[in-house]
Amino acid sequence: MKRHYLFILLGLLALSCTKMPIDETGLLITTRSQCYMTFFDLLGSDHRTVLVSGQTKIDTEAQTVTAVARFGTNLQRVKPYCSVVTDAIVEPTMGIWTDYTQPQQYTVVSGNRTVRKTYTVTVTLQQ
Amino acid sequence: MKKLWTLLLAGVVLQACQKSDDEASGPLQNDLLKKTTGPAVVGDRMEFAYALGTLEGQLKEVRVEATIAGGTGTGFSRYSWYTNRNTGVDQPVQTASDTTTTGAVSTASLLGGENQSAVTLRYYYAPTEEAKGRDVRFRFSGTSSTGKEVRFESPAYRISRMDMKRTLQLTDGAKAYVSIADMAVYTKEEVERNNLAAKIDFVYLYRPTLSGFTFGHAWVAPSRSEYLSDVSLPAGLTTRTLMDKRVDVKDAQLRGTAGFDVYIDDIDLERTTFTNASDYAFGLTADQGAFVKTANGAYAAYVYVNAVNNTEKSMTVSIKRLQLN
């Protein structure tokens, strides 16, 4: 029985020593294959949202995001943010001043880094 | 064991030979505290607290010499302050009979008397145009009735290159034309009469709604004609001023109230980027503002909203401005 516990302990130790792979940015590569965007927001120069509440639509099948920015928003200088499923990442990195007068594309990459889905984000001005 | 005793004895002898701090610095001592935390800007004052204490006689006089003469408002205050323990409110106590400032030198003659063996005097320094971008130092000194003197050399403080103008009153349809170059507000008639069209950076207007959407208090550059369609502009206005609205930059100096420790400094205006910035800012309310860059690139500024009034269609603003080239 004593030996049995010893084997379990050794097994646990061996498992804890196993290195999980990380990507070039230092993020853990996991086994998850889910790959989708769950939330999208756009901030103005005053770091407040410019989007009209309730009008942002994320279509995970068509891989599109459509949103409406408030009247008078300067779409040439806005900062995008999004949420994705657990362990997934977004390329290129969001959170930088971006010109949204044209649709922008972002790729969601799954936790295991094997599934990639490119979303097209289109923002129109409130008319 | 003998060796241990020898070491202990040597230690005691060494300790006895060291002078105490009090003995080294004498019966008259001083210290300096810079109370102002923000940048030193022309139009505002730097505040210092100069403390003196003596173990012999009474305090007699304090003096300070600045490396660059200060402007109006420079000098010692005749009052020290203490906190009333019952109310928690700071209260003044007169400690100096006379204060003078001549050129770069300020003095204060202390009241003297039996109890005046320690005081903390306030010294205010008002930077001048001449001091902009330069370092200023202060040499404080104090004397006691026994003829002793102490000195305190302050570190160097850089005077900001910024200009500051507080409480400019803007009114929709009247004093609505703002010039960053002049740090002034004009009416349409003044702009036309003095040929100031090229100097006007933005127009102030108040519309509760525009095209059915919330608009509010706004600054609009002449280039943004769609928001100025119902405004009769002076002839020749074309400038495209860049603006970046902010809601969280409550500059303590522009606000003019204590308790806020956010300051726009030279470096903020030097480094503010205006890539793809808009040429308007609307929905402005009190405590908000915008970084502004003039169309010719000559000035970067932060325009802060002190107050708005919907009924009178007016706004009070304060400006910090830096010349870029």
Short mmCIF file of C-alpha atoms in Angstrom, two decimals:
data_model
loop_
_atom_site.label_atom_id
_atom_site.label_comp_id
_atom_site.label_asym_id
_atom_site.label_seq_id
_atom_site.Cartn_x
_atom_site.Cartn_y
_atom_site.Cartn_z
CA MET A 1 0.00 0.00 0.00
CA LYS A 2 2.88 2.29 0.92
CA ARG A 3 4.50 1.63 -2.44
CA HIS A 4 1.20 2.44 -4.15
CA TYR A 5 1.14 5.93 -2.63
CA LEU A 6 4.76 6.43 -3.61
CA PHE A 7 3.91 5.72 -7.26
CA ILE A 8 1.01 8.16 -7.16
CA LEU A 9 3.26 10.83 -5.69
CA LEU A 10 5.93 10.22 -8.31
CA GLY A 11 3.28 10.35 -11.02
CA LEU A 12 2.00 13.69 -9.73
CA LEU A 13 5.52 15.06 -9.56
CA ALA A 14 6.22 13.99 -13.12
CA LEU A 15 2.98 15.62 -14.27
CA SER A 16 3.80 18.89 -12.50
CA CYS A 17 7.14 19.00 -14.27
CA THR A 18 5.57 18.69 -17.74
CA LYS A 19 6.09 21.94 -19.65
CA MET A 20 2.97 23.45 -21.23
CA PRO A 21 3.83 25.03 -24.56
CA ILE A 22 3.69 28.82 -24.86
CA ASP A 23 3.47 30.97 -27.96
CA GLU A 24 5.87 33.71 -29.02
CA THR A 25 4.04 36.26 -26.86
CA GLY A 26 4.32 34.08 -23.75
CA LEU A 27 0.69 32.97 -23.72
CA LEU A 28 -0.15 29.38 -22.85
CA ILE A 29 -1.15 27.11 -25.71
CA THR A 30 -3.93 24.90 -24.38
CA THR A 31 -6.08 22.09 -25.73
CA ARG A 32 -9.19 24.16 -26.36
CA SER A 33 -10.39 24.36 -29.95
CA GLN A 34 -13.30 26.78 -29.50
CA CYS A 35 -12.83 29.88 -31.56
CA TYR A 36 -15.25 32.82 -31.52
CA MET A 37 -15.71 36.44 -30.47
CA THR A 38 -18.16 37.19 -27.65
CA PHE A 39 -18.09 40.99 -27.25
CA PHE A 40 -16.94 44.06 -29.16
CA ASP A 41 -16.51 47.68 -28.07
CA LEU A 42 -15.08 50.84 -29.55
CA LEU A 43 -13.72 53.77 -27.50
CA GLY A 44 -13.33 57.40 -28.53
CA SER A 45 -10.43 59.74 -27.71
CA ASP A 46 -11.97 60.32 -24.28
CA HIS A 47 -11.80 56.56 -23.64
CA ARG A 48 -15.55 56.19 -23.48
CA THR A 49 -17.58 53.89 -25.67
CA VAL A 50 -18.81 55.42 -28.91
CA LEU A 51 -21.15 52.57 -29.79
CA VAL A 52 -24.92 52.85 -29.66
CA SER A 53 -26.12 50.51 -26.95
CA GLY A 54 -27.85 47.33 -28.15
CA GLN A 55 -26.93 47.73 -31.82
CA THR A 56 -23.75 45.65 -31.91
CA LYS A 57 -24.25 42.28 -33.60
CA ILE A 58 -21.69 39.50 -33.57
CA ASP A 59 -22.43 36.75 -36.09
CA THR A 60 -20.15 33.82 -35.24
CA GLU A 61 -21.22 31.84 -38.31
CA ALA A 62 -20.77 34.57 -40.86
CA GLN A 63 -17.79 35.80 -38.80
CA THR A 64 -18.92 39.41 -38.87
CA VAL A 65 -19.34 42.16 -36.36
CA THR A 66 -21.58 45.12 -37.15
CA ALA A 67 -21.89 48.08 -34.84
CA VAL A 68 -23.29 51.59 -34.93
CA ALA A 69 -21.27 54.54 -33.61
CA ARG A 70 -23.00 57.56 -32.16
CA PHE A 71 -23.66 60.70 -34.20
CA GLY A 72 -20.52 62.77 -34.55
CA THR A 73 -18.02 60.01 -33.74
CA ASN A 74 -14.64 60.50 -35.35
CA LEU A 75 -14.25 57.01 -36.81
CA GLN A 76 -10.71 57.77 -37.91
CA ARG A 77 -9.48 57.62 -34.31
CA VAL A 78 -11.15 54.93 -32.23
CA LYS A 79 -9.80 52.13 -30.10
CA PRO A 80 -11.32 48.61 -30.46
CA TYR A 81 -11.65 46.03 -27.69
CA CYS A 82 -13.21 42.57 -27.75
CA SER A 83 -13.75 39.47 -25.67
CA VAL A 84 -13.12 35.99 -27.02
CA VAL A 85 -13.78 32.42 -25.83
CA THR A 86 -11.43 31.05 -23.14
CA ASP A 87 -7.74 30.78 -24.15
CA ALA A 88 -8.30 32.23 -27.64
CA ILE A 89 -6.30 35.22 -28.88
CA VAL A 90 -6.88 37.94 -31.47
CA GLU A 91 -4.57 39.01 -34.28
CA PRO A 92 -3.64 41.77 -34.81
CA THR A 93 -3.73 43.10 -31.27
CA MET A 94 -6.66 45.37 -30.48
CA GLY A 95 -6.47 48.37 -28.13
CA ILE A 96 -4.65 50.73 -30.47
CA TRP A 97 -6.00 53.79 -32.28
CA THR A 98 -7.50 52.54 -35.51
CA ASP A 99 -9.24 54.06 -38.52
CA TYR A 100 -12.71 52.48 -38.78
CA THR A 101 -13.91 54.41 -41.79
CA GLN A 102 -13.33 51.11 -43.61
CA PRO A 103 -14.20 47.60 -42.26
CA GLN A 104 -11.38 46.05 -40.28
CA GLN A 105 -10.44 42.37 -40.06
CA TYR A 106 -9.33 40.48 -36.97
CA THR A 107 -8.52 36.80 -36.66
CA VAL A 108 -9.57 34.85 -33.58
CA VAL A 109 -7.18 31.97 -32.91
CA SER A 110 -8.23 29.07 -30.67
CA GLY A 111 -6.43 28.06 -27.47
CA ASN A 112 -4.70 25.15 -29.25
CA ARG A 113 -3.69 27.61 -32.03
CA THR A 114 -5.03 25.36 -34.76
CA VAL A 115 -8.42 26.96 -35.50
CA ARG A 116 -8.42 30.46 -37.00
CA LYS A 117 -11.50 32.49 -37.82
CA THR A 118 -11.30 35.90 -39.43
CA TYR A 119 -13.98 38.39 -38.40
CA THR A 120 -14.85 41.45 -40.42
CA VAL A 121 -15.82 44.38 -38.20
CA THR A 122 -17.97 47.05 -39.80
CA VAL A 123 -18.91 50.21 -37.95
CA THR A 124 -21.39 52.71 -39.36
CA LEU A 125 -22.29 56.15 -38.08
CA GLN A 126 -25.65 56.86 -36.51
CA GLN A 127 -27.71 58.64 -39.16
CA MET B 1 37.55 36.88 26.82
CA LYS B 2 40.15 39.64 27.19
CA LYS B 3 39.92 40.34 23.45
CA LEU B 4 36.16 40.76 23.69
CA TRP B 5 36.48 43.33 26.46
CA THR B 6 39.06 45.26 24.41
CA LEU B 7 36.71 45.39 21.43
CA LEU B 8 33.80 46.55 23.58
CA LEU B 9 35.93 49.29 25.11
CA ALA B 10 37.09 50.46 21.70
CA GLY B 11 33.47 50.63 20.57
CA VAL B 12 32.43 52.73 23.53
CA VAL B 13 35.35 55.12 22.94
CA LEU B 14 34.44 55.52 19.26
CA GLN B 15 30.79 56.21 20.12
CA ALA B 16 31.82 58.86 22.65
CA CYS B 17 34.01 60.61 20.11
CA GLN B 18 31.14 61.05 17.58
CA LYS B 19 29.50 64.48 17.66
CA SER B 20 25.75 64.51 18.04
CA ASP B 21 23.76 66.07 15.16
CA ASP B 22 22.58 68.95 17.31
CA GLU B 23 26.10 69.79 18.36
CA ALA B 24 27.30 69.67 14.76
CA SER B 25 24.65 72.03 13.39
CA GLY B 26 24.47 74.50 16.27
CA PRO B 27 21.60 75.99 18.20
CA LEU B 28 19.96 77.58 15.11
CA GLN B 29 18.60 75.19 12.51
CA ASN B 30 16.48 75.43 9.37
CA ASP B 31 14.68 73.31 6.80
CA LEU B 32 12.72 73.84 3.63
CA LEU B 33 9.64 72.20 2.16
CA LYS B 34 8.28 72.92 -1.31
CA LYS B 35 4.52 72.80 -0.90
CA THR B 36 3.49 73.26 -4.52
CA THR B 37 3.36 69.95 -6.35
CA GLY B 38 2.44 71.15 -9.83
CA PRO B 39 4.62 72.65 -12.54
CA ALA B 40 5.84 76.22 -12.03
CA VAL B 41 3.81 78.19 -14.56
CA VAL B 42 3.70 81.92 -15.19
CA GLY B 43 0.41 83.07 -13.71
CA ASP B 44 0.63 80.73 -10.73
CA ARG B 45 2.82 80.85 -7.62
CA MET B 46 5.21 78.33 -6.10
CA GLU B 47 4.78 77.96 -2.36
CA PHE B 48 7.54 77.06 0.08
CA ALA B 49 7.49 76.53 3.84
CA TYR B 50 10.75 77.69 5.43
CA ALA B 51 11.18 76.46 9.00
CA LEU B 52 13.58 77.91 11.59
CA GLY B 53 14.23 76.99 15.17
CA THR B 54 16.72 78.22 17.77
CA LEU B 55 17.81 76.98 21.17
CA GLU B 56 19.34 80.35 22.07
CA GLY B 57 17.62 83.75 22.00
CA GLN B 58 14.82 84.51 19.52
CA LEU B 59 14.50 84.39 15.77
CA LYS B 60 15.13 87.75 14.17
CA GLU B 61 15.00 87.77 10.38
CA VAL B 62 14.65 85.49 7.38
CA ARG B 63 15.84 86.20 3.88
CA VAL B 64 15.67 84.48 0.52
CA GLU B 65 17.43 85.26 -2.71
CA ALA B 66 16.12 83.77 -5.94
CA THR B 67 18.45 83.30 -8.90
CA ILE B 68 15.79 84.95 -11.09
CA ALA B 69 13.68 87.79 -9.70
CA GLY B 70 10.03 86.82 -9.22
CA GLY B 71 6.99 88.76 -10.37
CA THR B 72 4.12 90.37 -8.51
CA GLY B 73 3.13 88.30 -5.51
CA THR B 74 6.64 87.11 -4.72
CA GLY B 75 7.65 87.33 -1.07
CA PHE B 76 7.16 86.05 2.44
CA SER B 77 3.79 85.87 4.06
CA ARG B 78 3.55 87.47 7.48
CA TYR B 79 1.60 84.48 8.74
CA SER B 80 2.42 80.99 9.88
CA TRP B 81 -0.31 78.40 10.18
CA TYR B 82 -1.39 75.93 12.78
CA THR B 83 -4.19 73.40 12.88
CA ASN B 84 -6.85 74.09 15.46
CA ARG B 85 -7.25 70.79 17.27
CA ASN B 86 -10.87 71.45 18.11
CA THR B 87 -12.01 72.29 14.59
CA GLY B 88 -9.30 70.73 12.41
CA VAL B 89 -9.13 73.98 10.47
CA ASP B 90 -5.80 75.63 9.66
CA GLN B 91 -5.55 79.07 11.20
CA PRO B 92 -3.07 81.87 10.60
CA VAL B 93 -0.79 83.32 13.26
CA GLN B 94 1.12 86.49 12.56
CA THR B 95 4.82 85.77 12.96
CA ALA B 96 6.47 88.53 10.91
CA SER B 97 6.13 92.24 11.55
CA ASP B 98 7.25 93.29 8.12
CA THR B 99 8.00 91.64 4.78
CA THR B 100 9.67 93.19 1.75
CA THR B 101 10.69 92.08 -1.72
CA THR B 102 13.23 94.02 -3.74
CA GLY B 103 14.34 92.46 -6.98
CA ALA B 104 15.29 88.86 -6.29
CA VAL B 105 15.60 89.31 -2.52
CA SER B 106 12.74 88.91 -0.08
CA THR B 107 13.01 89.43 3.66
CA ALA B 108 10.80 89.09 6.70
CA SER B 109 11.43 90.68 10.09
CA LEU B 110 10.08 88.39 12.74
CA LEU B 111 8.01 89.67 15.61
CA GLY B 112 10.45 88.34 18.20
CA GLY B 113 9.25 87.95 21.76
CA GLU B 114 9.78 85.22 24.28
CA ASN B 115 7.95 82.49 22.47
CA GLN B 116 9.38 83.00 19.02
CA SER B 117 12.08 80.40 19.00
CA ALA B 118 10.54 78.41 16.11
CA VAL B 119 8.53 79.50 13.09
CA THR B 120 7.56 78.20 9.67
CA LEU B 121 7.13 81.02 7.20
CA ARG B 122 5.47 80.76 3.81
CA TYR B 123 7.40 82.07 0.82
CA TYR B 124 5.69 82.53 -2.54
CA TYR B 125 7.49 82.83 -5.84
CA ALA B 126 5.69 84.06 -8.94
CA PRO B 127 7.61 83.05 -12.09
CA THR B 128 7.93 85.70 -14.78
CA GLU B 129 8.09 85.55 -18.58
CA GLU B 130 11.86 85.96 -18.30
CA ALA B 131 12.15 82.75 -16.24
CA LYS B 132 10.30 80.53 -18.75
CA GLY B 133 12.24 77.37 -19.55
CA ARG B 134 15.00 78.26 -17.07
CA ASP B 135 16.00 76.82 -13.71
CA VAL B 136 15.50 78.86 -10.57
CA ARG B 137 17.16 78.24 -7.18
CA PHE B 138 16.57 79.81 -3.80
CA ARG B 139 19.07 80.62 -1.07
CA PHE B 140 17.22 80.88 2.23
CA SER B 141 18.85 82.19 5.38
CA GLY B 142 17.76 83.02 8.91
CA THR B 143 19.32 84.92 11.83
CA SER B 144 18.71 84.85 15.54
CA SER B 145 19.05 87.55 18.21
CA THR B 146 22.36 85.99 19.30
CA GLY B 147 23.86 86.74 15.88
CA LYS B 148 23.83 83.16 14.64
CA GLU B 149 22.96 82.52 10.97
CA VAL B 150 21.83 79.44 9.03
CA ARG B 151 21.44 78.90 5.31
CA PHE B 152 19.49 76.53 3.08
CA GLU B 153 20.17 76.10 -0.64
CA SER B 154 17.17 74.77 -2.53
CA PRO B 155 17.51 72.43 -5.50
CA ALA B 156 16.88 73.84 -8.98
CA TYR B 157 13.28 74.09 -10.16
CA ARG B 158 12.51 74.29 -13.88
CA ILE B 159 10.02 76.98 -14.83
CA SER B 160 7.52 75.76 -17.40
CA ARG B 161 7.52 77.10 -20.96
CA MET B 162 3.74 76.97 -20.96
CA ASP B 163 1.43 79.97 -20.92
CA MET B 164 -1.70 79.81 -18.84
CA LYS B 165 -4.90 81.78 -19.01
CA ARG B 166 -7.75 81.17 -16.61
CA THR B 167 -11.49 81.77 -16.79
CA LEU B 168 -12.16 82.89 -20.33
CA GLN B 169 -15.87 83.46 -20.80
CA LEU B 170 -17.40 82.07 -24.01
CA THR B 171 -20.93 82.87 -25.15
CA ASP B 172 -22.74 81.28 -28.06
CA GLY B 173 -23.38 83.86 -30.78
CA ALA B 174 -21.26 86.53 -29.08
CA LYS B 175 -17.80 85.92 -27.55
CA ALA B 176 -17.53 82.65 -29.39
CA TYR B 177 -14.31 82.85 -31.43
CA VAL B 178 -11.30 81.41 -29.62
CA SER B 179 -7.71 82.13 -30.58
CA ILE B 180 -5.04 79.92 -29.01
CA ALA B 181 -2.30 82.20 -30.39
CA ASP B 182 -3.80 85.16 -28.54
CA MET B 183 -5.22 83.13 -25.62
CA ALA B 184 -8.33 85.25 -26.08
CA VAL B 185 -11.97 85.10 -27.12
CA TYR B 186 -13.51 87.45 -29.68
CA THR B 187 -16.89 88.38 -31.09
CA LYS B 188 -17.62 88.14 -34.80
CA GLU B 189 -17.29 91.94 -35.08
CA GLU B 190 -13.92 91.94 -33.35
CA VAL B 191 -12.64 89.21 -35.65
CA GLU B 192 -13.72 91.15 -38.73
CA ARG B 193 -12.63 94.58 -37.47
CA ASN B 194 -9.16 93.41 -36.45
CA ASN B 195 -8.71 90.97 -39.32
CA LEU B 196 -8.21 88.00 -36.98
CA ALA B 197 -9.70 85.25 -39.18
CA ALA B 198 -6.41 83.36 -39.50
CA LYS B 199 -5.97 83.33 -35.74
CA ILE B 200 -9.34 81.80 -34.87
CA ASP B 201 -8.91 78.15 -33.92
CA PHE B 202 -12.44 77.18 -33.03
CA VAL B 203 -15.96 78.46 -32.53
CA TYR B 204 -17.95 77.85 -29.38
CA LEU B 205 -21.61 76.96 -29.78
CA TYR B 206 -24.37 75.36 -27.75
CA ARG B 207 -27.12 73.30 -29.33
CA PRO B 208 -29.03 70.84 -27.13
CA THR B 209 -29.50 68.68 -30.23
CA LEU B 210 -28.24 68.73 -33.78
CA SER B 211 -29.88 66.72 -36.59
CA GLY B 212 -31.99 65.06 -33.89
CA PHE B 213 -29.02 63.83 -31.87
CA THR B 214 -27.60 65.08 -28.58
CA PHE B 215 -24.96 67.74 -29.22
CA GLY B 216 -24.59 70.14 -26.27
CA HIS B 217 -21.68 72.51 -25.71
CA ALA B 218 -19.17 72.27 -28.54
CA TRP B 219 -15.94 73.61 -29.99
CA VAL B 220 -15.89 73.41 -33.74
CA ALA B 221 -13.02 74.35 -36.05
CA PRO B 222 -14.09 76.47 -39.05
CA SER B 223 -13.18 73.54 -41.33
CA ARG B 224 -16.03 71.45 -39.86
CA SER B 225 -18.81 73.31 -41.67
CA GLU B 226 -21.59 70.74 -41.11
CA TYR B 227 -21.73 71.64 -37.40
CA LEU B 228 -21.61 75.37 -38.14
CA SER B 229 -24.31 75.50 -40.80
CA ASP B 230 -26.56 77.79 -38.74
CA VAL B 231 -23.71 80.06 -37.55
CA SER B 232 -22.99 83.34 -39.32
CA LEU B 233 -19.20 83.13 -39.40
CA PRO B 234 -16.86 86.05 -40.03
CA ALA B 235 -15.39 86.06 -43.51
CA GLY B 236 -12.19 84.14 -44.14
CA LEU B 237 -12.41 81.48 -41.44
CA THR B 238 -10.92 78.23 -42.76
CA THR B 239 -8.58 76.80 -40.12
CA ARG B 240 -8.60 73.09 -39.28
CA THR B 241 -7.69 72.83 -35.63
CA LEU B 242 -7.07 69.35 -34.29
CA MET B 243 -8.87 68.36 -31.09
CA ASP B 244 -8.81 65.33 -28.82
CA LYS B 245 -11.54 65.35 -26.23
CA ARG B 246 -10.73 64.19 -22.68
CA VAL B 247 -13.02 63.56 -19.76
CA ASP B 248 -10.46 62.62 -17.14
CA VAL B 249 -7.81 65.37 -17.22
CA LYS B 250 -8.86 67.69 -14.41
CA ASP B 251 -5.80 69.92 -14.29
CA ALA B 252 -5.47 71.38 -10.79
CA GLN B 253 -4.06 74.71 -12.00
CA LEU B 254 -6.71 75.24 -14.65
CA ARG B 255 -9.38 74.08 -12.24
CA GLY B 256 -8.06 76.55 -9.67
CA THR B 257 -8.97 74.41 -6.69
CA ALA B 258 -6.88 72.48 -4.22
CA GLY B 259 -7.27 68.78 -3.74
CA PHE B 260 -6.62 67.73 -7.31
CA ASP B 261 -3.18 66.47 -8.19
CA VAL B 262 -3.39 66.11 -11.95
CA TYR B 263 -1.24 68.56 -13.87
CA ILE B 264 -0.61 69.19 -17.53
CA ASP B 265 3.13 69.74 -17.88
CA ASP B 266 5.29 70.83 -20.82
CA ILE B 267 5.99 67.24 -21.77
CA ASP B 268 2.29 66.41 -22.09
CA LEU B 269 1.80 69.11 -24.68
CA GLU B 270 5.08 68.34 -26.44
CA ARG B 271 4.28 64.65 -26.82
CA THR B 272 0.55 64.70 -27.42
CA THR B 273 -0.07 63.12 -30.80
CA PHE B 274 -2.93 64.21 -32.97
CA THR B 275 -2.89 61.40 -35.53
CA ASN B 276 -6.33 61.32 -37.15
CA ALA B 277 -7.66 63.68 -34.49
CA SER B 278 -10.99 65.34 -35.19
CA ASP B 279 -11.52 69.06 -35.69
CA TYR B 280 -14.39 69.36 -33.20
CA ALA B 281 -15.35 68.32 -29.70
CA PHE B 282 -18.92 68.27 -28.50
CA GLY B 283 -20.98 67.10 -25.55
CA LEU B 284 -18.58 69.01 -23.32
CA THR B 285 -19.45 69.49 -19.68
CA ALA B 286 -17.64 70.92 -16.66
CA ASP B 287 -14.32 69.25 -15.74
CA GLN B 288 -13.81 67.97 -19.26
CA GLY B 289 -11.54 69.37 -21.93
CA ALA B 290 -9.56 68.72 -25.06
CA PHE B 291 -5.99 68.72 -26.27
CA VAL B 292 -5.82 71.15 -29.15
CA LYS B 293 -3.23 71.74 -31.85
CA THR B 294 -3.42 74.82 -34.02
CA ALA B 295 -3.67 74.37 -37.77
CA ASN B 296 -0.20 75.86 -38.37
CA GLY B 297 1.34 73.52 -35.79
CA ALA B 298 2.65 76.48 -33.77
CA TYR B 299 0.84 75.68 -30.52
CA ALA B 300 -0.41 72.71 -28.56
CA ALA B 301 -2.83 73.46 -25.77
CA TYR B 302 -5.15 71.91 -23.26
CA VAL B 303 -8.47 73.69 -23.06
CA TYR B 304 -10.32 72.89 -19.86
CA VAL B 305 -14.02 73.48 -19.19
CA ASN B 306 -14.52 75.15 -15.81
CA ALA B 307 -18.28 75.57 -16.13
CA VAL B 308 -21.16 75.43 -18.60
CA ASN B 309 -24.52 77.16 -18.52
CA ASN B 310 -27.28 75.81 -20.74
CA THR B 311 -29.67 78.71 -20.11
CA GLU B 312 -27.18 81.42 -20.94
CA LYS B 313 -25.53 79.27 -23.63
CA SER B 314 -22.15 80.00 -22.14
CA MET B 315 -19.00 78.27 -21.02
CA THR B 316 -16.00 79.20 -18.88
CA VAL B 317 -12.68 77.76 -20.01
CA SER B 318 -9.04 77.88 -18.95
CA ILE B 319 -6.08 77.21 -21.24
CA LYS B 320 -2.54 75.92 -20.89
CA ARG B 321 -0.57 76.45 -24.06
CA LEU B 322 2.89 75.53 -25.30
CA GLN B 323 4.63 77.02 -28.31
CA LEU B 324 5.92 74.14 -30.42
CA ASN B 325 7.90 76.01 -33.06
#
